[in-house]
Amino acid sequence: MASERVTGTWFPSGESRRADAELTVDAAGNWLAAVNGAVVARGPRGEVELSRRVGSIPRRVTFPDGSLFETIDNDGVDRLAGVDPSGAGVDGLERFRPRLFVFAAVAVALCWAIYRFAVPVLVEVAVAVTPPIVPQMMSQGALTSLDQTITSPTQLPQTRQETLRAGFRELAAASGRGADGYVLNFRKGGAIGPNAFALPDGNIVLTDELVELAGTDDAAIFGVLGHEIAHVEGEHSLRQLYRAAGVAALIMLIAGDIGSAGEDILVQGSALMSLSYSRDQESAADRRSVDLMLATGKDPTAIVRFFQILQDKFGKMEGPNILSTHPATAGRMEAVKAYAEEAK
Amino acid sequence: MADTGPWAMRADAGGDIPVSPRTVEPFTFTGTAREYFGIWIVNVLLTVLTLGIYSAWAKVRRQRYFYGNTHLAGSSFEYHARPLQILFGRIIVLLVLLAYNFAANIYPIAALALTPLFILATPFFIMRGLRFNARVTSYRNVRFDFSGGYLGALKAYVLGGLITWLTLGILAPIASRWMWRYLLNNLSYGGRPVTSQPALRAMYGQWLLPAVVFLGGLVIFGISALAVGSALFAAYRDLLSGTEDADLILAAILQLLATSALPAILLLALATLIYRAGTRNVAFNATVIDARHHLRSTIRRGRFVWINVTNLIATVLTLGLARPWAAVRLAKFLAAATALEVEGSLDDYLGTVKDSGAAVGAEYIDVEGFDIGF
């Protein structure tokens, strides 16, 4: 090993002046750089810094005095250091060998598996460890913001409110969180029009416009409320939040390796996939609404009548209404009916 | 070294000052797709397996590969960042984003107040990122440094972005000039200053073609959209109200095509590519290192667009596996289109350059994330 000589270039500390040099290791294990036979830098192995091998880029040997020996003879430096030149550690994995194709297959499979399995598991874990104070703060913040900007106090008669509240409590009592797990809030919707939505801590907002739209069909309103209760029960908004954050983090971490255009495509693609995810949540909430309505002796398909009203009235209108988040497709109505039939 | 007269004079001089011989040293990139594929796939694999933690190590290996394979006059560049520095930087950025999103979710109105704060903080991060990147870059054992301040970054990135969008791109060359001057004039190599004075006129010269491409494309698209749009919209409607359960994703794509600005975005991306190549040429060609050596950039815009577009198509079609090939291809192209016009002997000159100032060896933690386009 002592006879090994590596040729390269030597630079004094902090200078770009260079000289052709040779690198050797003496019998005592000292690393030496020599220019024209004269030793210009030396140091024991422990004080000499070897750069890690990456592809075939020049290898750098930095001496304790700050001077630098640089060479393209990576194998030679490996031999001097007593490292296997055919690749050690990460560098060994990176060498172009048939197994790289296995790596490629594994990487593709792994990315898919993470998206398909690991992200959902992590989302479940995150939901489980989230203290109740977080959804509470989120909901209070959202409610306050809405009241300051869009919604205003309800103008529904007290008796009507009482009727709806009573039915709501029955549905809530049948759900996992019990009657005290939810609060029904009446608001005048203003710009958001006929709408109903659930906040993650159990606050559910119902707009006057929606109540008016349903007319005397209270069962239809209960169907919608059952749907919103299901969103709270299933912690859908937290799940969606964590999922979006998880996917965004995955994309961010891999971004440097896929280029900015690739990153853009992944971001758009994940937005598209989250559409399908939120659609799954809607179907799940529809089915749960049917369960709750049945459990409290109400018409399980009443929500379909409400979808029908929406579609007749707003189907041709543009703008922000409940249709944009709760598209009343024919398929969705059919699914509710079929599930109700089955559940009976 | 007495003949350090203004460079602009020298081009058409010919008279009084004895002009020392000028040689052109081209940049070359010697990486190969075969070699980089291994580094890349291991990077991706380990990043995924470690839930992202390895990404800091991956970045160092990737950067070292690209810097180390970029040669000028027989020597290569080197990237010195340490993975832990990058990991810390990433954690800081992640925490800031997390805090912002947390606040925005708890109290949406706070997001409105935080957004201007966020915008004002961005130049700081850009500035520190540029400084970090410069200081961890060396050529022939001497480091680069970047001395740009906050206000310069604010002007180049925030104000520049603002005037570009507010004027629908008409003032983009002014913003580009600010950005390139900020990037290049603040750069130094071993204490030797880099200066760049791109002429606004020249910037506008590079603005013309992309502007025509974008506007022309919009007109053509507008005409065809009238024809195709109504048909697509009808199809979308049918899907939404049809008896068979319309796939929402398909409907969303159709909606995107029919109503959104997807074609306009693609046109804008194309125009931006042409523009970026052109302004890089102008900025580099107006760049002088230590009042002696002149940077040269000769990107052919059509070829640059072709390479970027085909790279993207190949990468998408192979589920990303062609990315190493694409990245190496672009690096080779950019290096080949770049050169340094050297006055006298580069070796003699470099014999006098030494590390100086804060760039040397300091172990600092800094925020990375914004790369200087090479």
XYZ file of C-alpha atoms in Angstrom:
718
model
C 0.000 0.000 0.000
C 2.843 2.316 0.795
C 4.038 2.053 -2.769
C 0.778 3.484 -4.114
C 1.174 6.904 -5.691
C -1.669 9.114 -6.808
C -1.020 12.027 -9.143
C -3.049 15.185 -9.023
C -2.932 18.896 -8.265
C -1.992 20.652 -5.059
C -3.292 24.050 -3.940
C -1.897 26.065 -1.020
C -4.487 26.914 1.616
C -7.038 29.392 0.261
C -5.175 30.009 -2.997
C -5.984 29.102 -6.560
C -2.287 28.801 -7.439
C -1.677 25.174 -8.328
C 1.132 22.688 -8.804
C 1.281 19.133 -10.116
C 1.703 16.872 -7.118
C 1.811 13.318 -5.857
C -0.077 11.845 -2.933
C 1.375 9.012 -0.866
C 0.971 7.422 2.534
C 4.159 6.750 4.474
C 4.952 3.766 6.680
C 3.698 5.605 9.781
C 0.316 6.181 8.148
C 0.886 9.874 7.425
C -0.619 11.268 4.246
C 1.845 13.307 2.188
C 1.492 15.633 -0.768
C 4.700 16.235 -2.692
C 5.520 18.708 -5.437
C 8.603 17.790 -7.458
C 9.601 15.337 -4.758
C 9.416 17.904 -1.961
C 6.731 17.298 0.662
C 4.420 20.334 0.796
C 1.747 19.030 3.148
C 1.352 16.167 5.562
C -0.986 14.874 8.215
C -2.083 11.681 9.942
C -5.163 9.997 8.472
C -7.351 11.261 11.295
C -6.579 14.890 10.484
C -6.756 14.605 6.724
C -10.207 15.121 5.291
C -11.198 13.008 2.301
C -14.196 14.145 0.304
C -16.791 11.453 -0.244
C -16.724 9.808 -3.618
C -19.527 10.957 -5.922
C -19.550 9.548 -9.451
C -16.207 10.329 -11.029
C -15.869 13.960 -9.941
C -12.442 14.969 -8.615
C -11.581 13.707 -5.145
C -10.358 16.216 -2.576
C -7.855 15.564 0.160
C -7.666 18.483 2.607
C -4.609 18.637 4.861
C -4.527 20.024 8.419
C -2.834 23.214 7.151
C -5.803 23.862 4.865
C -3.979 23.006 1.662
C -5.749 20.837 -0.864
C -4.787 17.897 -3.042
C -7.216 17.193 -5.869
C -7.229 14.229 -8.223
C -9.449 12.417 -10.665
C -7.864 9.127 -9.571
C -10.676 8.141 -7.226
C -9.624 4.486 -7.147
C -6.089 5.470 -6.131
C -7.331 7.518 -3.183
C -9.602 4.648 -2.150
C -6.655 2.258 -2.204
C -4.563 4.672 -0.122
C -7.398 4.900 2.377
C -7.886 1.163 2.390
C -11.414 1.429 1.032
C -12.792 -0.926 -1.611
C -12.459 1.010 -4.894
C -15.366 -0.884 -6.400
C -17.639 1.127 -4.170
C -18.381 1.347 -0.477
C -21.458 2.651 1.314
C -23.778 4.935 -0.591
C -21.254 5.250 -3.398
C -21.346 1.478 -3.872
C -25.112 1.519 -4.148
C -24.899 4.224 -6.788
C -22.565 2.374 -9.169
C -24.161 1.429 -12.442
C -25.007 -2.211 -11.977
C -28.046 -4.277 -12.981
C -29.441 -3.914 -9.477
C -30.078 -0.234 -10.187
C -33.025 -1.367 -12.271
C -34.342 -3.173 -9.220
C -33.854 0.065 -7.258
C -35.825 1.921 -9.917
C -38.673 -0.582 -9.703
C -38.585 -0.417 -5.897
C -38.598 3.393 -5.962
C -41.638 3.534 -8.232
C -43.434 0.896 -6.142
C -42.441 2.648 -2.923
C -43.707 6.054 -4.037
C -46.996 4.464 -4.952
C -47.168 2.507 -1.675
C -46.400 5.605 0.374
C -49.100 7.556 -1.346
C -51.538 4.661 -1.111
C -50.766 3.291 2.376
C -48.248 5.293 4.397
C -49.929 8.666 3.929
C -53.322 7.342 5.120
C -51.677 5.659 8.119
C -49.773 8.822 9.023
C -52.974 10.823 8.643
C -54.718 8.452 11.086
C -51.842 8.799 13.548
C -51.873 12.588 13.238
C -55.644 12.708 13.765
C -55.330 10.444 16.803
C -52.652 12.540 18.500
C -54.234 15.911 17.712
C -55.452 17.378 21.023
C -59.116 18.514 20.983
C -57.986 22.094 21.487
C -56.724 22.252 17.874
C -60.078 21.584 16.156
C -61.695 23.873 18.720
C -59.355 26.729 17.889
C -59.728 26.091 14.165
C -63.512 26.123 14.417
C -63.725 29.197 16.626
C -61.384 31.015 14.267
C -63.404 30.042 11.220
C -66.720 30.915 12.852
C -65.469 34.294 14.050
C -63.981 35.088 10.655
C -67.228 34.145 8.924
C -69.294 36.261 11.284
C -67.014 39.230 10.715
C -67.100 38.959 6.949
C -69.916 36.974 5.357
C -72.580 35.633 7.689
C -74.943 37.562 9.953
C -77.358 36.577 12.793
C -80.221 34.323 11.794
C -83.677 35.688 11.072
C -85.480 32.373 11.475
C -88.450 32.403 13.898
C -87.649 30.959 17.319
C -90.194 28.129 16.935
C -88.691 26.972 13.651
C -85.248 26.952 15.238
C -86.584 24.852 18.124
C -88.116 22.267 15.786
C -84.917 21.902 13.800
C -82.784 21.818 16.944
C -84.903 19.001 18.400
C -84.517 16.841 15.299
C -80.829 17.667 15.187
C -80.354 16.482 18.785
C -82.025 13.171 17.958
C -79.613 12.617 15.053
C -76.658 13.726 17.159
C -77.612 11.373 19.982
C -77.493 8.474 17.500
C -73.970 9.377 16.396
C -70.700 8.408 18.021
C -70.091 11.707 19.815
C -73.575 11.865 21.360
C -75.987 14.791 21.531
C -73.513 17.018 23.393
C -70.829 16.518 20.801
C -72.394 19.015 18.425
C -73.757 22.556 18.378
C -76.168 23.699 15.717
C -75.630 27.336 14.676
C -78.170 29.258 12.634
C -76.797 32.028 10.459
C -77.940 34.184 7.600
C -75.664 32.991 4.806
C -75.311 36.148 2.732
C -72.804 35.494 -0.043
C -72.581 31.767 0.632
C -76.343 31.385 0.130
C -78.123 28.126 0.913
C -75.437 26.179 2.690
C -74.625 23.871 5.556
C -71.190 22.971 6.782
C -69.475 21.252 9.654
C -66.553 22.645 11.625
C -64.125 20.083 13.056
C -65.047 20.642 16.739
C -68.731 19.772 16.211
C -70.093 23.201 15.392
C -72.456 22.902 12.454
C -73.649 25.956 10.572
C -77.003 25.985 8.801
C -77.993 29.014 6.751
C -81.457 30.570 6.703
C -81.361 30.363 2.927
C -81.095 26.568 3.061
C -84.002 26.296 5.483
C -86.129 28.517 3.253
C -85.145 26.506 0.199
C -86.337 23.261 1.789
C -89.721 24.863 2.533
C -91.782 22.619 4.787
C -89.707 19.514 4.125
C -87.932 19.332 7.502
C -86.838 15.739 6.832
C -84.744 16.983 3.909
C -82.992 19.430 6.249
C -82.369 16.633 8.771
C -80.879 14.554 5.962
C -78.414 17.373 5.273
C -77.668 17.797 9.003
C -77.037 14.041 9.289
C -74.538 14.419 6.466
C -72.747 17.236 8.323
C -72.771 15.267 11.590
C -71.069 12.466 9.685
C -68.313 14.879 8.576
C -67.624 15.800 12.204
C -67.851 12.206 13.392
C -65.411 11.066 10.701
C -63.074 14.029 11.400
C -63.067 14.641 7.689
C -61.677 18.161 7.667
C -58.697 17.272 9.876
C -57.997 14.257 7.663
C -58.107 16.382 4.551
C -55.807 18.970 6.108
C -53.203 16.431 7.217
C -53.396 14.610 3.941
C -52.798 17.777 1.938
C -49.899 18.689 4.248
C -48.385 15.193 3.976
C -48.568 15.093 0.193
C -47.195 18.639 -0.066
C -44.273 17.694 2.191
C -43.525 14.593 0.111
C -43.472 16.651 -3.064
C -41.296 19.329 -1.450
C -38.712 16.822 -0.307
C -38.390 15.132 -3.648
C -38.612 18.377 -5.634
C -34.864 18.868 -6.041
C -34.570 15.510 -7.729
C -37.408 15.923 -10.197
C -36.987 19.488 -11.437
C -39.420 22.371 -11.128
C -41.641 21.292 -14.016
C -41.967 17.821 -12.511
C -42.839 19.422 -9.196
C -45.567 21.531 -10.816
C -47.068 18.453 -12.419
C -47.096 16.571 -9.112
C -48.700 19.520 -7.319
C -51.470 19.778 -9.928
C -51.885 16.011 -9.938
C -52.228 15.854 -6.172
C -54.830 18.625 -6.290
C -56.785 16.507 -8.746
C -56.415 13.436 -6.536
C -57.624 15.356 -3.485
C -60.817 16.076 -5.426
C -61.454 12.359 -5.603
C -60.547 12.011 -1.928
C -63.050 14.651 -0.843
C -65.632 13.003 -3.066
C -65.097 9.743 -1.180
C -65.686 11.651 2.035
C -68.942 13.044 0.651
C -70.209 9.570 -0.256
C -69.240 8.266 3.170
C -71.113 11.146 4.815
C -74.155 10.462 2.612
C -74.239 6.842 3.744
C -73.805 7.785 7.385
C -76.661 10.258 7.028
C -78.878 7.414 5.822
C -77.856 5.352 8.894
C -78.599 8.191 11.303
C -81.965 8.962 9.699
C -82.956 5.307 9.900
C -81.796 5.052 13.508
C -84.028 7.986 14.487
C -87.019 6.836 12.478
C -86.763 9.448 9.758
C -87.006 9.076 5.999
C -83.467 7.984 4.963
C -83.770 9.242 1.402
C -84.979 12.718 2.367
C -81.552 14.110 1.503
C -82.170 13.068 -2.103
C -85.208 15.342 -2.208
C -82.997 18.179 -1.077
C -80.453 17.417 -3.823
C -83.332 17.470 -6.276
C -84.491 20.896 -5.104
C -80.924 22.182 -5.384
C -80.497 20.838 -8.850
C -83.825 22.191 -10.082
C -83.170 25.584 -8.640
C -79.407 26.067 -8.969
C -78.365 23.498 -11.546
C -78.029 26.145 -14.210
C -76.607 28.854 -12.009
C -72.965 29.727 -11.597
C -71.441 31.048 -8.440
C -70.760 29.875 -4.927
C -73.502 27.613 -3.707
C -73.681 24.293 -1.958
C -73.574 22.553 -5.356
C -69.925 23.365 -5.898
C -68.864 21.395 -2.830
C -71.770 18.947 -2.841
C -72.389 18.205 -6.508
C -75.845 16.654 -6.796
C -75.017 14.228 -9.571
C -77.555 11.689 -10.615
C -75.064 9.026 -9.609
C -74.855 10.351 -6.085
C -78.618 10.382 -5.624
C -78.852 6.844 -6.955
C -76.142 5.725 -4.542
C -78.028 7.153 -1.568
C -81.250 5.447 -2.622
C -79.500 2.126 -3.165
C -77.765 2.307 0.198
C -81.022 3.216 1.985
C -82.697 0.228 0.348
C -79.921 -2.032 1.527
C -79.827 -0.587 5.059
C -83.562 -1.068 5.581
C -2.553 45.113 -15.043
C -2.652 48.825 -15.776
C -4.941 48.444 -18.747
C -8.161 48.109 -16.825
C -10.105 50.600 -18.877
C -13.849 50.229 -19.242
C -14.685 47.072 -21.108
C -17.257 48.701 -23.334
C -14.535 50.866 -24.846
C -12.328 47.977 -25.658
C -14.647 46.246 -28.072
C -14.315 49.008 -30.620
C -11.019 50.335 -29.415
C -8.210 49.167 -31.583
C -6.105 52.141 -30.795
C -4.336 53.541 -27.818
C -4.244 50.739 -25.271
C -2.239 47.662 -26.125
C -4.786 44.875 -26.032
C -3.508 41.720 -24.379
C -4.353 38.455 -26.114
C -7.803 37.155 -25.391
C -8.613 33.479 -25.332
C -11.993 31.854 -25.018
C -12.247 29.152 -22.365
C -15.443 27.156 -22.809
C -17.325 25.580 -19.928
C -17.859 21.852 -20.301
C -20.018 19.379 -18.460
C -18.656 15.845 -18.266
C -21.381 14.071 -16.289
C -23.153 11.151 -17.916
C -26.766 10.011 -17.666
C -25.542 6.493 -16.850
C -23.491 7.614 -13.877
C -25.991 10.151 -12.591
C -28.828 7.659 -12.816
C -27.266 5.636 -9.997
C -26.774 8.678 -7.780
C -30.261 9.893 -8.533
C -32.143 6.655 -7.940
C -30.313 6.057 -4.645
C -31.128 9.650 -3.648
C -34.802 9.149 -4.380
C -34.941 5.763 -2.708
C -33.205 6.807 0.497
C -35.157 10.079 0.657
C -38.417 8.176 0.492
C -37.268 5.482 2.932
C -36.141 8.056 5.515
C -39.309 10.122 5.096
C -37.337 12.988 3.638
C -34.464 13.275 6.076
C -31.962 11.955 3.548
C -33.005 14.710 1.134
C -30.323 16.944 2.668
C -27.625 14.345 1.941
C -29.187 13.751 -1.465
C -28.949 17.427 -2.293
C -25.255 17.539 -1.407
C -24.470 14.509 -3.566
C -26.505 15.865 -6.461
C -24.931 19.320 -6.278
C -21.427 17.907 -5.904
C -22.013 15.751 -8.958
C -23.129 18.687 -11.095
C -20.559 21.172 -9.786
C -17.761 18.609 -9.920
C -18.508 17.764 -13.530
C -18.573 21.400 -14.649
C -15.139 22.294 -15.912
C -13.493 25.534 -16.889
C -9.927 25.618 -18.137
C -9.160 22.147 -16.840
C -10.521 22.620 -13.329
C -13.920 21.833 -11.925
C -16.173 23.531 -9.441
C -16.895 22.121 -6.007
C -19.929 22.294 -3.748
C -19.042 22.395 -0.053
C -22.350 22.530 1.797
C -22.696 19.996 4.586
C -25.855 17.919 4.796
C -26.569 19.025 8.373
C -26.461 22.693 7.345
C -29.004 21.944 4.659
C -31.112 19.845 6.999
C -31.229 22.712 9.502
C -32.160 25.146 6.758
C -34.946 22.858 5.607
C -36.257 22.380 9.132
C -36.363 26.150 9.628
C -38.259 26.679 6.384
C -40.609 23.811 7.249
C -41.318 25.220 10.709
C -42.060 28.665 9.302
C -44.459 27.185 6.760
C -46.057 25.034 9.451
C -46.548 27.994 11.781
C -48.035 30.027 8.951
C -50.472 27.284 7.985
C -51.360 26.648 11.599
C -52.158 30.319 12.143
C -54.085 30.471 8.888
C -56.221 27.504 9.923
C -56.861 28.658 13.471
C -57.689 32.189 12.504
C -58.192 32.729 8.774
C -58.155 36.504 9.098
C -54.661 36.261 10.588
C -53.569 34.823 7.258
C -54.545 38.084 5.612
C -52.301 39.977 8.015
C -49.520 37.425 7.755
C -49.387 37.401 3.970
C -47.725 40.827 3.599
C -45.312 39.817 6.347
C -44.565 36.658 4.435
C -43.957 38.592 1.234
C -41.621 40.968 3.056
C -39.723 38.027 4.555
C -39.186 36.307 1.211
C -36.344 38.603 0.028
C -34.512 37.859 3.261
C -34.677 34.137 2.598
C -33.657 34.628 -1.027
C -30.706 36.790 -0.001
C -29.487 34.286 2.588
C -30.001 31.426 0.161
C -27.914 33.157 -2.500
C -25.194 33.943 0.006
C -25.142 30.387 1.239
C -24.929 28.984 -2.261
C -22.135 31.351 -3.252
C -20.093 30.631 -0.146
C -20.283 26.882 -0.540
C -19.105 27.089 -4.129
C -15.433 27.030 -5.011
C -13.337 26.947 -8.131
C -9.699 25.978 -7.847
C -9.743 26.037 -4.071
C -11.099 29.594 -3.827
C -14.629 30.376 -2.732
C -17.271 32.631 -4.182
C -19.105 35.131 -2.017
C -22.332 37.061 -2.315
C -22.792 40.451 -0.675
C -26.327 41.383 -1.774
C -28.519 43.001 0.878
C -32.162 42.826 1.812
C -33.266 45.941 -0.044
C -31.683 44.783 -3.274
C -33.546 41.480 -3.024
C -36.764 43.306 -2.175
C -36.421 45.396 -5.309
C -35.287 42.555 -7.569
C -37.839 39.974 -6.506
C -40.872 41.596 -4.851
C -40.986 44.923 -6.657
C -39.801 43.268 -9.871
C -42.511 40.630 -9.637
C -45.072 43.312 -8.888
C -44.298 45.525 -11.870
C -44.102 42.479 -14.142
C -47.570 41.236 -13.241
C -49.205 44.641 -12.900
C -48.140 45.577 -16.418
C -48.907 42.108 -17.819
C -45.245 41.551 -18.570
C -44.581 44.816 -20.380
C -42.075 45.920 -17.736
C -40.612 42.421 -17.327
C -37.235 43.441 -18.827
C -36.826 46.101 -16.132
C -37.466 43.460 -13.479
C -35.085 41.023 -15.190
C -32.392 43.663 -15.273
C -32.835 44.319 -11.543
C -32.669 40.588 -10.841
C -29.594 39.848 -12.906
C -27.775 42.890 -11.597
C -28.601 41.824 -8.053
C -27.425 38.272 -8.729
C -24.228 39.125 -10.561
C -23.039 42.484 -9.221
C -23.039 41.156 -5.679
C -21.025 38.109 -6.591
C -17.318 37.933 -5.985
C -14.634 35.313 -6.417
C -11.792 35.357 -3.930
C -12.537 39.013 -3.246
C -12.424 39.892 -6.950
C -15.627 41.697 -7.932
C -18.027 40.600 -10.617
C -19.867 43.367 -12.427
C -22.780 43.166 -14.794
C -24.429 46.091 -16.566
C -26.941 44.625 -19.001
C -28.499 47.329 -21.154
C -32.240 47.711 -20.851
C -32.435 47.994 -24.628
C -30.844 44.584 -25.029
C -33.226 43.109 -22.459
C -36.186 44.442 -24.423
C -34.659 42.939 -27.534
C -35.054 39.535 -25.894
C -38.556 40.360 -24.726
C -39.967 40.883 -28.210
C -40.009 37.293 -29.491
C -41.628 35.708 -26.423
C -44.208 38.521 -26.337
C -45.108 37.875 -29.972
C -45.228 34.108 -29.401
C -47.500 34.553 -26.388
C -49.890 37.030 -28.003
C -49.978 35.163 -31.307
C -50.633 31.922 -29.489
C -53.435 33.504 -27.504
C -55.138 34.733 -30.672
C -54.886 31.316 -32.333
C -56.073 29.630 -29.161
C -58.929 32.095 -28.762
C -60.242 31.351 -32.238
C -60.027 27.594 -31.850
C -61.413 27.777 -28.320
C -64.617 29.283 -29.653
C -65.051 26.239 -31.851
C -63.883 23.534 -29.470
C -64.964 25.123 -26.211
C -68.694 24.844 -26.745
C -68.395 21.177 -27.745
C -66.282 20.406 -24.686
C -68.616 22.257 -22.406
C -71.568 20.265 -23.725
C -69.666 17.046 -23.116
C -68.901 18.172 -19.586
C -72.545 18.959 -18.910
C -73.599 15.551 -20.209
C -71.100 13.910 -17.923
C -72.281 15.821 -14.898
C -75.970 15.104 -15.359
C -75.687 11.817 -17.234
C -77.175 8.672 -15.799
C -73.906 6.811 -15.675
C -71.820 7.963 -12.750
C -69.526 10.513 -14.290
C -66.035 10.331 -12.990
C -65.451 13.579 -11.214
C -61.805 13.589 -12.170
C -62.586 13.332 -15.844
C -65.186 16.032 -15.447
C -62.652 18.206 -13.666
C -60.115 17.755 -16.457
C -62.716 18.641 -19.054
C -63.707 21.640 -17.022
C -60.078 22.657 -16.783
C -59.661 22.412 -20.538
C -62.928 24.079 -21.401
C -63.009 26.937 -18.978
C -59.635 27.479 -17.404
C -56.485 29.021 -18.688
C -54.508 25.816 -19.220
C -53.570 26.637 -22.825
C -52.675 30.157 -21.751
C -50.503 28.772 -18.958
C -48.690 26.494 -21.423
C -48.168 29.439 -23.757
C -46.851 31.517 -20.883
C -44.463 28.715 -19.910
C -43.190 28.571 -23.493
C -42.749 32.346 -23.690
C -40.986 32.321 -20.321
C -38.509 29.696 -21.526
C -37.615 31.757 -24.596
C -37.356 34.886 -22.482
C -35.193 33.271 -19.800
C -32.668 32.020 -22.332
C -32.509 35.429 -24.004
C -32.051 37.434 -20.810
C -29.402 35.040 -19.529
C -27.465 35.653 -22.740
C -27.773 39.414 -22.320
C -26.891 39.411 -18.625
C -23.904 37.060 -18.943
C -22.555 38.851 -21.985
C -22.547 42.090 -19.970
C -20.682 40.462 -17.099
C -17.048 41.173 -16.351
C -14.989 39.444 -13.692
C -12.442 41.617 -11.965
C -12.665 44.145 -14.839
C -10.761 41.698 -17.053
C -12.501 38.483 -17.984
C -15.757 38.496 -19.829
C -18.509 35.954 -19.423
C -20.100 34.743 -22.638
C -23.469 33.095 -23.088
C -24.711 31.934 -26.470
C -27.858 29.940 -25.799
C -29.844 29.289 -28.961
C -33.371 29.929 -27.839
C -35.110 27.419 -30.113
C -32.769 24.661 -29.023
C -33.202 25.612 -25.358
C -36.988 25.346 -25.669
C -36.677 22.045 -27.556
C -34.450 20.529 -24.879
C -36.680 21.652 -22.021
C -39.897 20.499 -23.670
C -38.573 17.097 -24.757
C -36.939 16.635 -21.338
C -40.273 17.196 -19.655
C -42.141 14.857 -22.007
C -39.555 12.095 -21.551
C -39.606 12.519 -17.773
C -43.390 12.327 -17.560
C -43.655 9.347 -19.915
C -41.120 7.354 -17.886
C -42.709 8.168 -14.494
C -39.701 10.317 -13.732
C -37.044 7.716 -14.518
C -35.678 9.731 -17.452
C -35.020 12.683 -15.149
C -31.277 11.933 -14.737
C -30.843 11.823 -18.495
C -32.826 15.044 -18.857
C -30.872 16.862 -16.143
C -27.498 15.838 -17.606
C -28.639 16.797 -21.090
C -29.633 20.292 -19.965
C -26.418 20.748 -17.965
C -24.314 19.759 -20.991
C -26.243 22.177 -23.179
C -25.953 25.098 -20.756
C -22.254 24.511 -20.142
C -21.553 24.325 -23.869
C -23.355 27.637 -24.364
C -21.214 29.358 -21.724
C -17.628 30.527 -21.929
C -15.166 32.827 -20.276
C -13.261 35.208 -22.507
C -9.970 35.466 -20.709
C -7.547 38.344 -20.911
C -3.963 37.140 -20.826
C -3.218 33.832 -19.150
C -5.905 32.495 -16.867
C -3.358 30.418 -15.012
C -1.178 33.460 -14.299
C -4.223 35.394 -13.181
C -5.502 32.651 -10.897
C -2.049 32.361 -9.385
C -2.787 35.658 -7.681
C -6.303 34.957 -6.401
C -6.793 34.118 -2.752
C -9.707 33.479 -0.454
C -10.816 36.582 1.386
C -13.348 37.836 3.847
C -16.233 36.060 5.445
C -16.549 33.379 2.807
C -13.655 31.419 4.214
C -14.266 28.269 6.165
C -16.888 29.710 8.490
C -19.166 27.054 9.910
C -22.500 28.719 9.664
C -26.011 27.469 9.515
C -27.918 29.167 6.801
C -31.112 28.923 4.911
C -30.781 27.299 1.548
C -33.367 26.598 -1.052
C -32.875 29.109 -3.808
C -30.291 28.225 -6.393
C -28.509 30.584 -8.713
C -29.081 29.325 -12.234
C -25.689 28.487 -13.557
